Amino acid sequence: MQNEYRQAIEQYRQKVVTLARYSLRSAADAEDIAQEVFVKLWHHWPSVDADRRLAWLMRVTHNAVIDFTRRRKTKLGVFDEAAEVEEQAGDDDQHGAVETAAIRGDIAAAIRELDDPFRSILVMRDVQGLAYADIEVSLEMNASQVKVYLHRARRKLRQNAQLRQRFDDLD
Amino acid sequence: MTTGHEQSSCYAAQLQIDSFLDGELSNGHEQGFLAHVGGCVECARELRYAQQLHEAVMDLPSVDCGAAFDARVDALIAGREPRSAQGESFIAQGRQRNTSLLESFFDVLRGRGAWSATAMGLCAVVVAVVVTLLATNDGRATRQEAPQIAEAAVERATPATTFDAADVRVALKELNTAIDYLNRVSRQTEEMIGERFVVLPLQQSINGSLRRASFERDADAQGPI
C-alpha cells in the first residue's frame, strides 16, 4: 500500500503543488498545503478510488487553499516571487509564445488576483490541462458550469489592465 | 461613430472568443464570428490579444518541489495508519440506519388511507428531524471512544473540512428520499381533496343541470297547460 501511495505522490505531486502555487503568494505556503493534502490522502487512502484520485486531490487542494487564505487572511495580491516561476520557465521558453519571463510573472500575479472558483478552474484547465471531467468531479460542478466559469475567468484575466499593457507593449 | 447594432455585434463576438479559442463554436456561428472579426478592427485586436494571452497561460510552467518533499510527507505519515473503512463510514452507517427507519415508517404509511397518510406524513418530518439529531449525538459519543475517529472529529472542526463531499452527498440523498415520499403523500392528498371537493361537486352540479334541462325540455314538448 505504501508503495502505491508513494507512486501516487510522485504522479500527482506536480499537479497539487502547481494548483497551490498559482493560488498563493508564497512557495513555502504552497508546499505546506501540498504536504497537508498528501497526508490527508494517506488518511483517506482506503476510501479514495484510484481512478478518482486526481480529482480528489484537486478538490482537497482547492479547499485547503481556501481554508488557508481564510485562516491567514492572506491577500491574494501581487506576485512578488515570480522569479521562481521564471526560473522553472527558463528552459522551455522556446516552446511557448511568451517572450519574457517577466510576462509569466505578470500572468501569475493576475491569476492570483482572480477569485475562486475562477482561479482554480483556470489553473486546472489552462495551466495544467486537466480534463473537464476531472474538474467537474473536483469542484462538484457540471460541464456547463465549468465552461461558464472558465470563460468568465479568461475574460477577467483579459480585463487586467497591467497585463493588457504588457501585451500592448510587445506589439 | 459606431451604431447600437455594431456595438451589440461586437459584444456578441467578444462573448464568443473563448468558445472560438476552444474550437467549440458550431460551423454557422464560427463563420458569423469570423466574418464579424474580419470587418471589425476592435474585435480583431481583442481576438489577437485573447489568443496571445491564452497561449501564454497554457505555456505557464508547472511547479514541482522535488524529492525532499516526498521525504517530508513520509515523515509526517510515519507510524500512522490510514483510517479504516469502518471508521470512515461510521456516520454514513448511522445515516443509513436512519434512512432504513424512515423507509419502514413510510411503508406503514402507504398501507393507510389518504387522510391518515397526510397526518402521518407531517409527523414524519418531525420524526426525521428528531432521529437525525439523535443519530448525530450518537455518532459523537462513539467517536470519542475511538482515537482514530476522534482525530477525524478534530479535523472536521476546521471550517472547510467540517463536511466533506461524501457527507453532503449522503445528506442530499436522504433529503431527496424524504422529499420523494412527501411528494407522494402530497399527490395522494391532492387527488383525494380534488375528488371530494372539486370532482364530486362538479359532477353533482352537471347532473343537476342535465336533470333540469331534461325537465324543461319535457315541459316544452308538452306545451302550455
GROMACS .gro file of C-alpha atoms in nm, chain A residues 1-2 5-6 9 13-14 17-18 21-22 31 34-35 38-40 42-47 59 63 67 70 84-85 88-89 95-98 104 107 111 122 126-127 132 140 147 150-151 154-155 157-158 160 163-164 167 171, chain B residues 14-15 17-19 21-22 24 45-46 48-50 52-67 69-70 72-74 76-85 88 151 155 158-161 164-166 169:
model
  110
    1MET     CA    1   0.000   0.000   0.000
    2GLN     CA    2   0.282   0.240   0.090
    5TYR     CA    3   0.090   0.572  -0.211
    6ARG     CA    4   0.443   0.685  -0.295
    9ILE     CA    5   0.270   1.126  -0.467
   13ARG     CA    6   0.272   1.600  -0.672
   14GLN     CA    7   0.326   1.844  -0.955
   17VAL     CA    8   0.184   2.189  -0.596
   18THR     CA    9   0.106   2.381  -0.915
   21ARG     CA   10   0.146   2.765  -0.606
   22TYR     CA   11  -0.067   2.954  -0.856
   31GLU     CA   12   0.438   2.332  -0.022
   34ALA     CA   13   0.062   2.017  -0.071
   35GLN     CA   14   0.200   1.826   0.228
   38PHE     CA   15  -0.094   1.425   0.071
   39VAL     CA   16  -0.120   1.348   0.443
   40LYS     CA   17  -0.498   1.364   0.402
   42TRP     CA   18  -0.292   0.883   0.330
   43HIS     CA   19  -0.563   0.910   0.595
   44HIS     CA   20  -0.837   0.855   0.341
   45TRP     CA   21  -0.639   0.610   0.129
   46PRO     CA   22  -0.885   0.315   0.155
   47SER     CA   23  -1.181   0.528   0.053
   59ARG     CA   24  -1.071   1.913  -0.467
   63ASN     CA   25  -1.046   2.355  -0.033
   67ASP     CA   26  -0.907   2.742   0.416
   70ARG     CA   27  -0.928   3.244   0.527
   84GLU     CA   28   1.072   3.102  -0.905
   85VAL     CA   29   0.829   3.055  -1.189
   88GLN     CA   30   1.147   2.699  -1.394
   89ALA     CA   31   1.020   2.854  -1.713
   95HIS     CA   32   0.813   2.608  -2.675
   96GLY     CA   33   0.586   2.889  -2.571
   97ALA     CA   34   0.457   3.209  -2.716
   98VAL     CA   35   0.565   3.407  -2.411
  104ARG     CA   36   0.488   3.497  -1.686
  107ILE     CA   37   0.025   3.647  -1.567
  111ILE     CA   38  -0.422   3.468  -1.192
  122LEU     CA   39  -0.830   2.844  -1.497
  126ASP     CA   40  -0.549   2.611  -1.898
  127VAL     CA   41  -0.226   2.573  -1.699
  132TYR     CA   42  -1.322   1.876  -1.795
  140GLU     CA   43  -1.862   1.926  -0.793
  147LYS     CA   44  -1.716   2.614  -1.901
  150LEU     CA   45  -1.365   2.913  -1.727
  151HIS     CA   46  -1.476   3.162  -1.991
  154ARG     CA   47  -1.040   3.420  -1.904
  155ARG     CA   48  -1.241   3.737  -1.961
  157LEU     CA   49  -0.785   3.789  -1.688
  158ARG     CA   50  -0.805   3.980  -2.016
  160ASN     CA   51  -0.641   4.303  -1.613
  163LEU     CA   52  -0.141   4.250  -1.835
  164ARG     CA   53  -0.305   4.420  -2.131
  167PHE     CA   54   0.099   4.269  -2.425
  171ASP     CA   55   0.316   4.461  -3.031
  185GLN     CA   56  -1.641   3.910  -2.776
  186LEU     CA   57  -1.854   3.671  -2.576
  188ILE     CA   58  -1.400   3.450  -2.827
  189ASP     CA   59  -1.337   3.176  -2.571
  190SER     CA   60  -1.567   2.928  -2.740
  192LEU     CA   61  -1.044   2.951  -2.898
  193ASP     CA   62  -1.167   2.618  -2.760
  195GLU     CA   63  -1.648   2.490  -2.961
  216ARG     CA   64  -0.749   4.325  -3.182
  217GLU     CA   65  -0.937   4.169  -2.891
  219ARG     CA   66  -0.546   3.860  -3.114
  220TYR     CA   67  -0.490   3.962  -2.751
  221ALA     CA   68  -0.710   3.677  -2.626
  223GLN     CA   69  -0.177   3.554  -2.720
  224LEU     CA   70  -0.284   3.551  -2.357
  225HIS     CA   71  -0.446   3.207  -2.387
  226GLU     CA   72  -0.127   3.062  -2.535
  227ALA     CA   73   0.083   3.232  -2.269
  228VAL     CA   74  -0.134   3.089  -1.991
  229MET     CA   75  -0.115   2.741  -2.143
  230ASP     CA   76   0.263   2.776  -2.156
  231LEU     CA   77   0.293   2.865  -1.789
  232PRO     CA   78   0.521   2.611  -1.623
  233SER     CA   79   0.402   2.356  -1.372
  234VAL     CA   80   0.565   2.384  -1.033
  235ASP     CA   81   0.727   2.095  -0.850
  236CYS     CA   82   0.917   2.060  -0.529
  237GLY     CA   83   1.136   1.756  -0.561
  238ALA     CA   84   1.229   1.453  -0.358
  240PHE     CA   85   0.900   1.696  -0.034
  241ASP     CA   86   0.835   1.321  -0.052
  243ARG     CA   87   0.877   1.526   0.448
  244VAL     CA   88   0.542   1.365   0.366
  245ASP     CA   89   0.689   1.025   0.457
  247LEU     CA   90   0.450   1.308   0.854
  248ILE     CA   91   0.271   0.981   0.790
  249ALA     CA   92   0.528   0.760   0.961
  250GLY     CA   93   0.361   0.531   1.213
  251ARG     CA   94   0.015   0.644   1.117
  252GLU     CA   95  -0.222   0.404   0.951
  253PRO     CA   96  -0.492   0.510   0.707
  254ARG     CA   97  -0.834   0.533   0.865
  255SER     CA   98  -1.017   0.205   0.837
  256ALA     CA   99  -1.312   0.195   0.605
  259GLU     CA  100  -1.452   0.631   0.778
  322GLU     CA  101  -0.890   1.261   1.524
  326GLU     CA  102  -1.022   1.761   1.159
  329THR     CA  103  -1.181   2.311   1.090
  330PRO     CA  104  -1.403   2.525   0.867
  331ALA     CA  105  -1.367   2.370   0.522
  332THR     CA  106  -1.345   2.009   0.634
  335ASP     CA  107  -1.669   1.658   0.311
  336ALA     CA  108  -1.833   1.597  -0.023
  337ALA     CA  109  -1.929   1.240   0.066
  340ARG     CA  110  -2.389   1.365  -0.095
   0.00000   0.00000   0.00000
